[in-house]
Amino acid sequence: MHLLLLLVALAVVDAATSPIKINGWYACSARTFATPAPATVAPSASFKTTAFSAAEPDVLATLLRPFDASSIADFAVASYGTYLVERLMQLENPSIKGYILDGIVANSGSKDNKLTVFNDWDKEVDEAAQTFIDLCKTDTYCSSKFPGSDLRTALTKLYAALDNNPKGSACAKLLESSSSSPPSATLRALFSDLLQDQTLRSMIPALVYRFTRCSSDDVTAITNFAIQIDIDDSTPRPSDSYRSTMLYKLIVTSELWRTPTESYDTLKKTFMNTLIGSNVAGMVTTYCIASGGKDPNCAQERAPSNDYKWQYPRDIYYDVPITIPKGTSVLLLSGLLDPQTAARGARNQYDSFIGTAKRLVEFNYAAHGTIVNTPVTTKGGAPCAAQLVASFVTVDGDVTALDTSCLATVAPMSFAIKPSLAKSYLATDDIYDGVPTEKFTAASTLAPGTSAVDGAVTTSDTVASGYKTAAIIGYVLVAGLLVVLLVLVLRKRKKRAQAHSTLYVEPTPA
C-alpha cells in the first residue's frame, strides 16, 4: 500500500467531506485513512517517541496507527505544518519513505539566525513585498501606471500623505481607526493580506493608484472592494471547522518565538518601517501571557493572573539539525513571493538537512502554498508543484529522477486582473481608471463583541494573530454615505487557510 498523506496547513482543499474525530479534534476528512484503524492500537515501538515535545506525541501516534512496516507513505505538508513534519522525521518511522515540504519553516540554526521565528514575520513579509514591487517596475503594464515614478515611490509618498493629514481626503478617512495608529498602518496590513493571495495581489498597485488620486469614483471603487472582501470573508467554508487557533498559538509560543522577546514597541517600529507588513507586535502580549511574563520585555505587558505556563518545554531535539532518515528522501518547495514562509527559510532548512537525498525547487512568482499557486501555461495542466509531488511519488522519492519538465511551462508573473474579477470587486472592469457602474451594499456591520485595539479590529479568538491574517471591514454611515473603515483585523480568507491543519490521504498505485 502506497499512500500520500497530506498534512496541509493551508487547507487548500475545501472538500465537502465529513470530518472524523482524533483525540477530540476534528482534524481529518473522511478520506484520511484508506483502511480504518482498529479502535485501539498502541503506537509502534519501532520509532522514537521522545523526539517530540509534550504537545505532539499523542497526535502523531494516532496519525501513524494505520501504518505498519508493510505500509509505505509519503508525507506532504505546507506552512507551519512543515515544522511539525520536520520533527516527525526525527521519529524515523520505517513506514514513511518520503517527505514533501511546501512553504517551509526552518527547524534549526538559531545561533546563525537561520531558525524560523515569528518575531521576524514583518521583516519577511516586507522581503516578499520588496520583490513584488521590483517586479512592477520591470513590468510594462504595471510600471506604465506610475509614469515618471514607480510603485515604491508612490507607496512611500502615499503613506506620508495619509499620516501627515489623516483627515485630509475622503480616502484618508476610509482608513480612520479609533486608536492612535496612523492610517498607513491599516493600509500596510491590508496590502499584506492581499500579497498573500496570488489572485488579488495585483490589486495592490491599483489601490495605491486610486488612493493617491482619490476621486469620487476612486472612493466608490475602494468602498466596493472592501465590501466584496468582507462578503468573501463572511462566507462559511467546510475547512473552517479544521482550524485550531489554540494549537497554533501553543506551538508558536513554545517553539517558534525568539526569546528573550523583543518589546511590543520594538516590533511595532519594525512594522512601521516596512513597505508592507502585518504587525506581529500584538503577539508579544500572547507570548508574555503564555510564558508567565518573566521576560524583561514583558514588564510593560499586562501581568498574567496564572502562576503556570501555557507552553510545553523545549526538548533535546529542539533547534537540532535533522538527519534525513535512512531509506527516505525529502522534496522542498518554495515560492519566492511567499510573504508567510520566506524563501530563505526553505534554503536554510535545505542546507541544515544532514544527508544527500534532498531537493529544493523554487518558484519565482509563487505565493504561499506552491502546490496550488504554480499555474502552468499548458491547457488543463495541473499546478507545477502538484506535478512535482506526483512525480516524487511515482519515482519512489528518488530526487535525482524527478520529472521537472513542468518548470518550463510555469505561467509568468502578471499584474493584470481579469475584467470579470475586476467587475466583481470594483464594479468596473478596469481596476485603475474604470468608473464603477454601481455601489455595492454592505452585507453586514461590525460583529458584536468586536473591538478596535491599536488600529486592529480583534475578537477573542483572533487577538495576537494579526501576522497570520489582516483586514475585516467595518461599516459606518456618514451623511447618508457608506464609508468603509479598512481597519487591520484578524479575518480574511487566509485566516481560514493558514491556521488550518487539514489531514487527508489519497491512495496511489502500488
Short mmCIF file of C-alpha atoms in Angstrom, two decimals:
data_model
loop_
_atom_site.label_atom_id
_atom_site.label_comp_id
_atom_site.label_asym_id
_atom_site.label_seq_id
_atom_site.Cartn_x
_atom_site.Cartn_y
_atom_site.Cartn_z
CA MET A 1 0.00 0.00 0.00
CA HIS A 2 1.50 3.33 -1.09
CA LEU A 3 -0.18 6.38 0.38
CA LEU A 4 0.36 10.09 0.00
CA LEU A 5 -0.51 11.66 3.35
CA LEU A 6 -1.02 15.40 3.08
CA LEU A 7 -1.00 17.47 6.25
CA VAL A 8 -1.85 20.73 4.60
CA ALA A 9 -1.65 23.71 6.95
CA LEU A 10 -3.13 25.76 4.12
CA ALA A 11 -6.43 23.87 3.90
CA VAL A 12 -6.13 24.16 0.15
CA VAL A 13 -8.95 21.71 -0.36
CA ASP A 14 -12.42 22.64 0.91
CA ALA A 15 -13.78 19.19 0.19
CA ALA A 16 -17.35 18.66 1.34
CA THR A 17 -16.49 15.60 3.37
CA SER A 18 -17.45 14.66 6.90
CA PRO A 19 -14.59 15.15 9.36
CA ILE A 20 -13.64 12.37 11.75
CA LYS A 21 -12.54 12.89 15.31
CA ILE A 22 -9.00 12.27 16.50
CA ASN A 23 -8.09 12.80 20.17
CA GLY A 24 -11.01 15.17 20.45
CA TRP A 25 -10.01 17.15 17.35
CA TYR A 26 -11.91 17.32 14.09
CA ALA A 27 -8.72 17.49 12.07
CA CYS A 28 -9.20 14.87 9.38
CA SER A 29 -11.55 14.40 6.48
CA ALA A 30 -13.37 11.10 5.99
CA ARG A 31 -10.82 10.15 3.34
CA THR A 32 -7.93 10.37 5.80
CA PHE A 33 -7.30 6.67 6.13
CA ALA A 34 -7.61 4.27 3.24
CA THR A 35 -8.10 1.41 5.69
CA PRO A 36 -9.78 2.22 9.05
CA ALA A 37 -7.52 1.68 12.03
CA PRO A 38 -8.55 -0.66 14.84
CA ALA A 39 -10.35 1.00 17.71
CA THR A 40 -7.31 0.78 19.96
CA VAL A 41 -3.81 0.33 18.64
CA ALA A 42 -0.71 1.02 20.65
CA PRO A 43 1.95 3.17 18.99
CA SER A 44 4.64 1.15 17.29
CA ALA A 45 7.78 0.57 19.30
CA SER A 46 9.85 0.78 16.11
CA PHE A 47 10.12 4.54 16.21
CA LYS A 48 11.30 7.00 18.80
CA THR A 49 8.62 8.97 20.65
CA THR A 50 10.97 11.14 22.68
CA ALA A 51 11.76 13.28 19.66
CA PHE A 52 8.59 15.27 20.13
CA SER A 53 7.66 17.86 22.68
CA ALA A 54 4.78 17.37 25.07
CA ALA A 55 2.11 18.69 22.71
CA GLU A 56 2.78 16.32 19.85
CA PRO A 57 3.27 12.57 20.66
CA ASP A 58 -0.40 11.66 21.07
CA VAL A 59 -1.41 13.32 17.81
CA LEU A 60 1.46 11.77 15.84
CA ALA A 61 0.94 8.35 17.39
CA THR A 62 -2.70 8.49 16.34
CA LEU A 63 -1.86 9.56 12.82
CA LEU A 64 0.66 6.76 12.42
CA ARG A 65 -1.55 3.96 13.77
CA PRO A 66 -2.73 2.83 10.33
CA PHE A 67 0.84 2.33 9.11
CA ASP A 68 2.93 -0.70 9.82
CA ALA A 69 6.23 -1.86 8.38
CA SER A 70 4.47 -3.17 5.26
CA SER A 71 2.92 0.22 4.50
CA ILE A 72 4.66 2.91 2.52
CA ALA A 73 3.66 6.52 3.00
CA ASP A 74 4.83 9.87 1.70
CA PHE A 75 4.13 12.87 3.93
CA ALA A 76 3.40 16.22 2.32
CA VAL A 77 2.83 19.31 4.42
CA ALA A 78 2.52 23.06 3.98
CA SER A 79 3.14 26.20 6.02
CA TYR A 80 3.88 25.94 9.75
CA GLY A 81 2.94 22.28 9.48
CA THR A 82 6.33 21.76 7.85
CA TYR A 83 7.88 22.37 11.25
CA LEU A 84 5.85 19.50 12.73
CA VAL A 85 6.78 17.09 9.97
CA GLU A 86 10.43 18.08 10.27
CA ARG A 87 10.09 16.97 13.87
CA LEU A 88 8.31 13.85 12.66
CA MET A 89 11.41 12.96 10.64
CA GLN A 90 13.24 12.57 13.95
CA LEU A 91 10.92 9.66 14.80
CA GLU A 92 12.42 7.68 11.90
CA ASN A 93 9.22 5.77 11.26
CA PRO A 94 10.05 2.92 8.85
CA SER A 95 6.68 3.20 7.11
CA ILE A 96 7.45 6.68 5.81
CA LYS A 97 9.62 6.80 2.71
CA GLY A 98 9.29 10.40 1.61
CA TYR A 99 8.69 13.89 2.94
CA ILE A 100 7.36 16.83 0.91
CA LEU A 101 7.62 20.29 2.48
CA ASP A 102 5.82 23.28 0.94
CA GLY A 103 6.24 26.79 2.40
CA ILE A 104 8.93 25.88 4.87
CA VAL A 105 9.60 26.78 8.49
CA ALA A 106 13.28 26.09 9.25
CA ASN A 107 13.68 23.98 12.38
CA SER A 108 17.26 24.77 13.43
CA GLY A 109 20.09 27.30 13.27
CA SER A 110 19.20 29.87 15.92
CA LYS A 111 22.86 30.69 16.59
CA ASP A 112 23.24 31.79 12.97
CA ASN A 113 19.78 33.38 12.81
CA LYS A 114 18.59 30.61 10.48
CA LEU A 115 15.86 29.15 12.69
CA THR A 116 12.45 30.45 11.62
CA VAL A 117 10.90 32.57 14.38
CA PHE A 118 7.68 34.50 14.05
CA ASN A 119 9.18 37.59 15.69
CA ASP A 120 10.60 38.25 12.21
CA TRP A 121 7.23 37.96 10.45
CA ASP A 122 7.05 41.60 9.35
CA LYS A 123 10.61 41.57 8.05
CA GLU A 124 9.83 38.52 5.94
CA VAL A 125 6.57 39.95 4.62
CA ASP A 126 8.50 43.05 3.62
CA GLU A 127 11.12 40.97 1.81
CA ALA A 128 8.44 39.44 -0.40
CA ALA A 129 6.83 42.87 -0.81
CA GLN A 130 10.09 44.43 -1.98
CA THR A 131 10.45 41.70 -4.61
CA PHE A 132 6.84 42.20 -5.71
CA ILE A 133 7.35 45.96 -6.01
CA ASP A 134 10.56 45.47 -8.02
CA LEU A 135 8.65 43.24 -10.43
CA CYS A 136 6.13 46.03 -11.01
CA LYS A 137 8.97 48.31 -12.04
CA THR A 138 10.08 45.87 -14.73
CA ASP A 139 6.55 45.01 -15.89
CA THR A 140 5.37 47.11 -18.82
CA TYR A 141 1.73 47.20 -17.74
CA CYS A 142 2.29 47.89 -14.03
CA SER A 143 5.08 50.43 -14.49
CA SER A 144 3.02 52.37 -17.03
CA LYS A 145 0.59 53.31 -14.26
CA PHE A 146 3.32 55.29 -12.47
CA PRO A 147 4.92 57.43 -15.20
CA GLY A 148 7.98 59.33 -14.06
CA SER A 149 7.95 57.38 -10.83
CA ASP A 150 7.47 53.80 -9.64
CA LEU A 151 5.30 51.82 -7.23
CA ARG A 152 7.81 52.05 -4.37
CA THR A 153 7.99 55.84 -4.59
CA ALA A 154 4.21 56.15 -4.98
CA LEU A 155 3.59 53.92 -1.96
CA THR A 156 6.07 55.80 0.22
CA LYS A 157 4.53 59.16 -0.71
CA LEU A 158 1.02 57.82 -0.13
CA TYR A 159 1.89 56.67 3.40
CA ALA A 160 3.43 60.03 4.23
CA ALA A 161 0.48 61.98 2.86
CA LEU A 162 -2.04 59.86 4.78
CA ASP A 163 -0.19 60.06 8.08
CA ASN A 164 0.56 63.78 7.79
CA ASN A 165 -3.08 64.62 7.15
CA PRO A 166 -5.29 61.67 8.17
CA LYS A 167 -8.50 63.65 7.60
CA GLY A 168 -7.32 65.46 4.51
CA SER A 169 -9.18 63.42 1.92
CA ALA A 170 -12.13 61.09 1.59
CA CYS A 171 -9.69 58.22 1.00
CA ALA A 172 -7.75 59.03 4.16
CA LYS A 173 -10.99 58.94 6.13
CA LEU A 174 -11.58 55.41 4.89
CA LEU A 175 -8.56 54.40 6.94
CA GLU A 176 -9.57 56.07 10.20
CA SER A 177 -9.49 53.92 13.31
CA SER A 178 -10.38 54.55 16.92
CA SER A 179 -6.79 54.02 18.02
CA SER A 180 -3.66 56.14 17.73
CA SER A 181 -2.28 54.08 14.88
CA PRO A 182 -1.70 56.09 11.70
CA PRO A 183 -3.67 55.36 8.50
CA SER A 184 -0.59 53.86 6.86
CA ALA A 185 -0.61 51.06 9.45
CA THR A 186 -4.05 49.99 8.26
CA LEU A 187 -3.02 50.17 4.63
CA ARG A 188 0.22 48.24 5.24
CA ALA A 189 -1.80 45.44 6.81
CA LEU A 190 -4.39 45.41 4.04
CA PHE A 191 -1.65 45.15 1.42
CA SER A 192 0.00 42.37 3.42
CA ASP A 193 -3.27 40.46 3.30
CA LEU A 194 -3.57 40.93 -0.45
CA LEU A 195 0.06 39.95 -1.01
CA GLN A 196 -0.75 36.54 0.45
CA ASP A 197 -3.41 36.00 -2.21
CA GLN A 198 -1.93 35.12 -5.59
CA THR A 199 -5.11 36.21 -7.36
CA LEU A 200 -5.70 39.51 -5.57
CA ARG A 201 -2.12 40.69 -5.01
CA SER A 202 -2.20 42.51 -8.36
CA MET A 203 -4.82 44.77 -6.83
CA ILE A 204 -2.11 46.39 -4.68
CA PRO A 205 -0.71 48.75 -7.36
CA ALA A 206 -4.25 49.65 -8.44
CA LEU A 207 -5.27 50.50 -4.89
CA VAL A 208 -2.14 52.64 -4.43
CA TYR A 209 -3.07 54.37 -7.68
CA ARG A 210 -6.67 55.02 -6.62
CA PHE A 211 -5.85 56.03 -3.02
CA THR A 212 -3.35 58.55 -4.40
CA ARG A 213 -5.74 60.10 -6.92
CA CYS A 214 -8.79 59.77 -4.67
CA SER A 215 -11.54 60.98 -6.96
CA SER A 216 -15.17 60.33 -6.09
CA ASP A 217 -15.08 57.33 -8.44
CA ASP A 218 -11.98 56.04 -6.64
CA VAL A 219 -13.77 56.28 -3.29
CA THR A 220 -16.63 54.25 -4.71
CA ALA A 221 -14.27 51.67 -6.20
CA ILE A 222 -12.29 51.29 -2.96
CA THR A 223 -15.52 51.02 -0.95
CA ASN A 224 -16.83 48.36 -3.33
CA PHE A 225 -13.59 46.44 -2.99
CA ALA A 226 -13.75 46.48 0.80
CA ILE A 227 -17.37 45.36 0.82
CA GLN A 228 -16.67 42.45 -1.51
CA ILE A 229 -13.69 41.36 0.59
CA ASP A 230 -15.95 41.35 3.65
CA ILE A 231 -18.55 39.29 1.82
CA ASP A 232 -15.83 36.80 0.86
CA ASP A 233 -14.71 36.58 4.47
CA SER A 234 -18.21 36.11 5.79
CA THR A 235 -18.93 33.11 3.59
CA PRO A 236 -18.64 29.88 5.65
CA ARG A 237 -16.43 27.14 4.27
CA PRO A 238 -16.14 23.48 5.26
CA SER A 239 -12.47 23.97 6.13
CA ASP A 240 -13.37 26.46 8.89
CA SER A 241 -14.06 23.55 11.23
CA TYR A 242 -10.48 22.32 10.88
CA ARG A 243 -8.89 25.44 12.36
CA SER A 244 -7.29 25.35 15.79
CA THR A 245 -6.01 28.76 16.83
CA MET A 246 -5.23 27.42 20.29
CA LEU A 247 -2.93 24.71 18.92
CA TYR A 248 -1.27 27.20 16.60
CA LYS A 249 -0.53 29.63 19.42
CA LEU A 250 0.65 26.84 21.70
CA ILE A 251 3.27 25.75 19.16
CA VAL A 252 4.31 29.30 18.26
CA THR A 253 4.79 30.49 21.84
CA SER A 254 6.54 27.26 22.84
CA GLU A 255 8.92 26.75 19.92
CA LEU A 256 8.64 29.42 17.24
CA TRP A 257 9.10 32.63 19.21
CA ARG A 258 12.57 34.04 19.85
CA THR A 259 13.48 34.57 23.49
CA PRO A 260 14.08 36.86 25.17
CA THR A 261 11.32 38.52 23.23
CA GLU A 262 11.57 41.94 21.70
CA SER A 263 9.27 44.53 23.23
CA TYR A 264 5.93 45.46 21.73
CA ASP A 265 7.31 48.88 20.79
CA THR A 266 10.33 47.39 19.02
CA LEU A 267 8.22 45.09 16.85
CA LYS A 268 5.71 47.86 16.16
CA LYS A 269 8.57 50.08 14.96
CA THR A 270 9.79 47.27 12.70
CA PHE A 271 6.30 47.01 11.24
CA MET A 272 6.07 50.75 10.61
CA ASN A 273 9.41 50.66 8.80
CA THR A 274 8.12 48.17 6.25
CA LEU A 275 6.54 49.00 2.92
CA ILE A 276 4.08 46.17 3.58
CA GLY A 277 3.67 44.28 6.84
CA SER A 278 1.15 42.54 9.10
CA ASN A 279 2.11 43.95 12.52
CA VAL A 280 3.20 41.00 14.61
CA ALA A 281 3.70 43.21 17.68
CA GLY A 282 0.45 42.01 19.25
CA MET A 283 1.96 38.56 19.60
CA VAL A 284 4.21 39.88 22.37
CA THR A 285 1.17 40.08 24.64
CA THR A 286 0.23 36.48 23.83
CA TYR A 287 3.79 35.29 24.42
CA CYS A 288 4.04 37.09 27.75
CA ILE A 289 0.79 35.57 28.99
CA ALA A 290 1.78 32.09 27.79
CA SER A 291 5.28 32.24 29.26
CA GLY A 292 4.29 33.67 32.64
CA GLY A 293 5.51 37.21 31.94
CA LYS A 294 9.02 36.85 33.39
CA ASP A 295 10.78 38.09 30.26
CA PRO A 296 12.20 41.65 30.76
CA ASN A 297 10.23 42.95 27.77
CA CYS A 298 7.02 41.64 29.31
CA ALA A 299 7.25 44.25 32.04
CA GLN A 300 5.06 46.67 30.09
CA GLU A 301 2.51 43.99 29.31
CA ARG A 302 -0.46 43.08 31.44
CA ALA A 303 0.72 40.66 34.12
CA PRO A 304 -0.83 37.19 33.69
CA SER A 305 -3.01 36.06 36.56
CA ASN A 306 -1.92 32.43 36.24
CA ASP A 307 1.11 31.00 38.02
CA TYR A 308 1.61 28.36 35.34
CA LYS A 309 2.66 28.49 31.71
CA TRP A 310 0.61 27.98 28.58
CA GLN A 311 3.65 26.37 26.97
CA TYR A 312 5.27 22.98 26.75
CA PRO A 313 9.02 22.64 27.38
CA ARG A 314 11.51 22.52 24.53
CA ASP A 315 13.09 19.09 24.36
CA ILE A 316 16.61 17.94 23.44
CA TYR A 317 15.71 17.81 19.74
CA TYR A 318 14.73 21.46 19.57
CA ASP A 319 16.93 23.55 17.26
CA VAL A 320 18.93 20.48 16.26
CA PRO A 321 19.77 19.79 12.58
CA ILE A 322 17.85 16.82 11.19
CA THR A 323 19.44 13.77 9.69
CA ILE A 324 17.34 12.51 6.80
CA PRO A 325 16.22 9.04 7.92
CA LYS A 326 17.87 6.14 6.13
CA GLY A 327 15.91 4.99 3.09
CA THR A 328 13.91 8.22 2.85
CA SER A 329 14.17 11.46 0.90
CA VAL A 330 12.78 14.98 1.12
CA LEU A 331 11.42 17.38 -1.50
CA LEU A 332 11.30 21.06 -0.56
CA LEU A 333 9.04 23.52 -2.43
CA SER A 334 9.24 27.28 -2.04
CA GLY A 335 7.75 30.40 -3.57
CA LEU A 336 9.94 33.49 -3.90
CA LEU A 337 6.87 35.72 -3.48
CA ASP A 338 5.68 33.92 -0.36
CA PRO A 339 5.22 36.52 2.41
CA GLN A 340 4.31 33.94 5.05
CA THR A 341 7.19 31.47 4.86
CA ALA A 342 10.17 33.26 3.36
CA ALA A 343 12.30 31.58 0.71
CA ARG A 344 15.37 31.83 2.90
CA GLY A 345 13.63 29.57 5.42
CA ALA A 346 13.48 26.86 2.76
CA ARG A 347 17.10 27.44 1.84
CA ASN A 348 18.18 27.32 5.47
CA GLN A 349 16.28 24.09 6.04
CA TYR A 350 17.70 22.53 2.88
CA ASP A 351 21.24 23.41 3.98
CA SER A 352 20.69 22.11 7.51
CA PHE A 353 19.37 18.70 6.48
CA ILE A 354 22.10 16.11 7.05
CA GLY A 355 22.14 13.80 4.04
CA THR A 356 22.07 13.97 0.26
CA ALA A 357 18.59 12.61 -0.52
CA LYS A 358 17.07 16.09 -0.75
CA ARG A 359 16.00 18.56 -3.40
CA LEU A 360 14.83 22.17 -3.25
CA VAL A 361 12.65 23.60 -6.03
CA GLU A 362 11.89 27.32 -6.03
CA PHE A 363 9.19 29.13 -7.99
CA ASN A 364 9.87 32.75 -8.85
CA TYR A 365 6.32 34.05 -8.62
CA ALA A 366 4.51 31.66 -6.29
CA ALA A 367 2.81 32.93 -3.16
CA HIS A 368 2.18 30.75 -0.10
CA GLY A 369 1.36 27.15 -1.00
CA THR A 370 3.13 26.30 -4.25
CA ILE A 371 1.08 23.16 -4.66
CA VAL A 372 -1.82 25.35 -5.77
CA ASN A 373 -0.03 28.56 -6.73
CA THR A 374 2.14 27.41 -9.60
CA PRO A 375 -0.19 27.57 -12.62
CA VAL A 376 1.14 26.41 -15.97
CA THR A 377 0.52 27.62 -19.48
CA THR A 378 -0.33 24.10 -20.66
CA LYS A 379 -4.08 23.90 -21.17
CA GLY A 380 -5.65 21.78 -18.47
CA GLY A 381 -2.31 21.25 -16.77
CA ALA A 382 -2.10 20.79 -13.02
CA PRO A 383 -0.05 23.28 -11.00
CA CYS A 384 3.64 22.55 -11.48
CA ALA A 385 4.30 21.90 -7.80
CA ALA A 386 1.45 19.37 -7.76
CA GLN A 387 3.06 17.68 -10.75
CA LEU A 388 6.36 17.52 -8.87
CA VAL A 389 4.62 15.90 -5.91
CA ALA A 390 3.09 13.31 -8.24
CA SER A 391 6.48 12.67 -9.82
CA PHE A 392 8.10 12.31 -6.39
CA VAL A 393 5.63 9.57 -5.51
CA THR A 394 5.92 7.89 -8.92
CA VAL A 395 9.72 7.63 -8.73
CA ASP A 396 9.57 6.41 -5.13
CA GLY A 397 11.22 9.53 -3.78
CA ASP A 398 14.30 9.40 -6.00
CA VAL A 399 15.03 13.14 -6.11
CA THR A 400 17.54 12.66 -8.94
CA ALA A 401 14.82 11.16 -11.16
CA LEU A 402 12.20 13.84 -10.50
CA ASP A 403 10.34 14.97 -13.62
CA THR A 404 10.76 18.75 -13.59
CA SER A 405 9.64 19.41 -17.16
CA CYS A 406 6.69 21.49 -15.93
CA LEU A 407 9.09 24.17 -14.70
CA ALA A 408 9.44 25.35 -18.29
CA THR A 409 5.68 25.93 -18.51
CA VAL A 410 5.07 27.81 -15.25
CA ALA A 411 2.98 30.89 -16.01
CA PRO A 412 4.90 34.18 -15.91
CA MET A 413 4.20 36.94 -13.44
CA SER A 414 1.22 39.08 -14.36
CA PHE A 415 -0.11 42.31 -12.87
CA ALA A 416 -3.25 42.17 -14.96
CA ILE A 417 -6.61 41.40 -13.40
CA LYS A 418 -9.26 39.67 -15.48
CA PRO A 419 -12.11 42.06 -16.32
CA SER A 420 -14.63 39.68 -14.78
CA LEU A 421 -12.73 39.62 -11.48
CA ALA A 422 -12.28 43.40 -11.51
CA LYS A 423 -16.01 43.77 -12.09
CA SER A 424 -16.85 41.56 -9.13
CA TYR A 425 -14.65 43.56 -6.75
CA LEU A 426 -14.83 47.13 -8.05
CA ALA A 427 -17.95 47.21 -10.27
CA THR A 428 -15.73 48.16 -13.21
CA ASP A 429 -13.60 46.03 -15.50
CA ASP A 430 -10.68 48.48 -15.34
CA ILE A 431 -9.03 48.34 -11.92
CA TYR A 432 -7.07 51.55 -12.46
CA ASP A 433 -9.25 54.02 -14.34
CA GLY A 434 -12.67 52.45 -14.69
CA VAL A 435 -15.77 54.19 -13.37
CA PRO A 436 -17.82 51.91 -11.09
CA THR A 437 -21.25 51.19 -12.52
CA GLU A 438 -22.80 50.58 -9.12
CA LYS A 439 -22.27 50.95 -5.39
CA PHE A 440 -22.14 47.68 -3.52
CA THR A 441 -24.22 47.25 -0.38
CA ALA A 442 -22.62 46.21 2.88
CA ALA A 443 -23.57 42.65 3.78
CA SER A 444 -23.04 43.14 7.47
CA THR A 445 -21.97 45.52 10.18
CA LEU A 446 -19.16 45.16 12.67
CA ALA A 447 -19.76 41.93 14.55
CA PRO A 448 -20.93 42.07 18.19
CA GLY A 449 -18.08 41.59 20.63
CA THR A 450 -15.58 43.12 18.24
CA SER A 451 -13.37 45.96 19.40
CA ALA A 452 -10.75 48.24 17.92
CA VAL A 453 -7.38 47.98 19.62
CA ASP A 454 -4.22 49.60 18.30
CA GLY A 455 -5.66 50.02 14.86
CA ALA A 456 -6.76 46.42 14.65
CA VAL A 457 -10.25 45.03 14.93
CA THR A 458 -9.92 41.98 17.12
CA THR A 459 -12.15 39.29 18.56
CA SER A 460 -11.47 36.85 21.36
CA ASP A 461 -10.14 34.06 19.14
CA THR A 462 -8.02 36.29 16.93
CA VAL A 463 -6.13 38.53 19.35
CA ALA A 464 -2.38 38.43 18.68
CA SER A 465 -2.80 36.57 15.39
CA GLY A 466 -2.65 39.60 13.15
CA TYR A 467 0.51 38.41 11.48
CA LYS A 468 -1.49 35.49 10.11
CA THR A 469 -4.22 37.50 8.54
CA ALA A 470 -5.46 41.00 8.04
CA ALA A 471 -8.50 43.05 7.22
CA ILE A 472 -12.07 42.79 8.25
CA ILE A 473 -14.20 45.67 7.22
CA GLY A 474 -16.40 47.74 9.50
CA TYR A 475 -19.11 49.94 8.09
CA VAL A 476 -20.44 53.27 9.27
CA LEU A 477 -22.96 55.64 7.77
CA VAL A 478 -21.79 59.22 7.47
CA ALA A 479 -24.10 61.88 5.98
CA GLY A 480 -26.04 59.16 4.23
CA LEU A 481 -22.95 57.78 2.52
CA LEU A 482 -21.39 54.39 3.16
CA VAL A 483 -17.85 54.80 4.44
CA VAL A 484 -15.70 51.73 4.76
CA LEU A 485 -13.39 51.55 7.73
CA LEU A 486 -10.47 49.45 6.47
CA VAL A 487 -9.01 48.53 9.85
CA LEU A 488 -6.42 45.84 10.48
CA VAL A 489 -8.16 42.70 11.73
CA LEU A 490 -7.71 39.02 12.12
CA ARG A 491 -10.04 37.76 9.46
CA LYS A 492 -9.86 37.23 5.78
CA ARG A 493 -9.63 34.18 3.67
CA LYS A 494 -6.09 33.43 4.86
CA LYS A 495 -7.37 33.06 8.39
CA ARG A 496 -9.35 30.11 7.14
CA ALA A 497 -6.28 28.80 5.36
CA GLN A 498 -3.12 29.48 7.33
CA ALA A 499 -4.32 28.33 10.73
CA HIS A 500 -5.87 25.16 9.42
CA SER A 501 -4.38 21.71 9.71
CA THR A 502 -6.27 19.61 7.20
CA LEU A 503 -5.28 15.99 7.03
CA TYR A 504 -6.17 13.63 4.27
CA VAL A 505 -4.85 10.62 2.43
CA GLU A 506 -5.08 9.86 -1.25
CA PRO A 507 -4.40 6.29 -2.42
CA THR A 508 -1.79 5.96 -5.14
CA PRO A 509 -0.90 2.97 -7.32
CA ALA A 510 1.05 0.28 -5.54
#
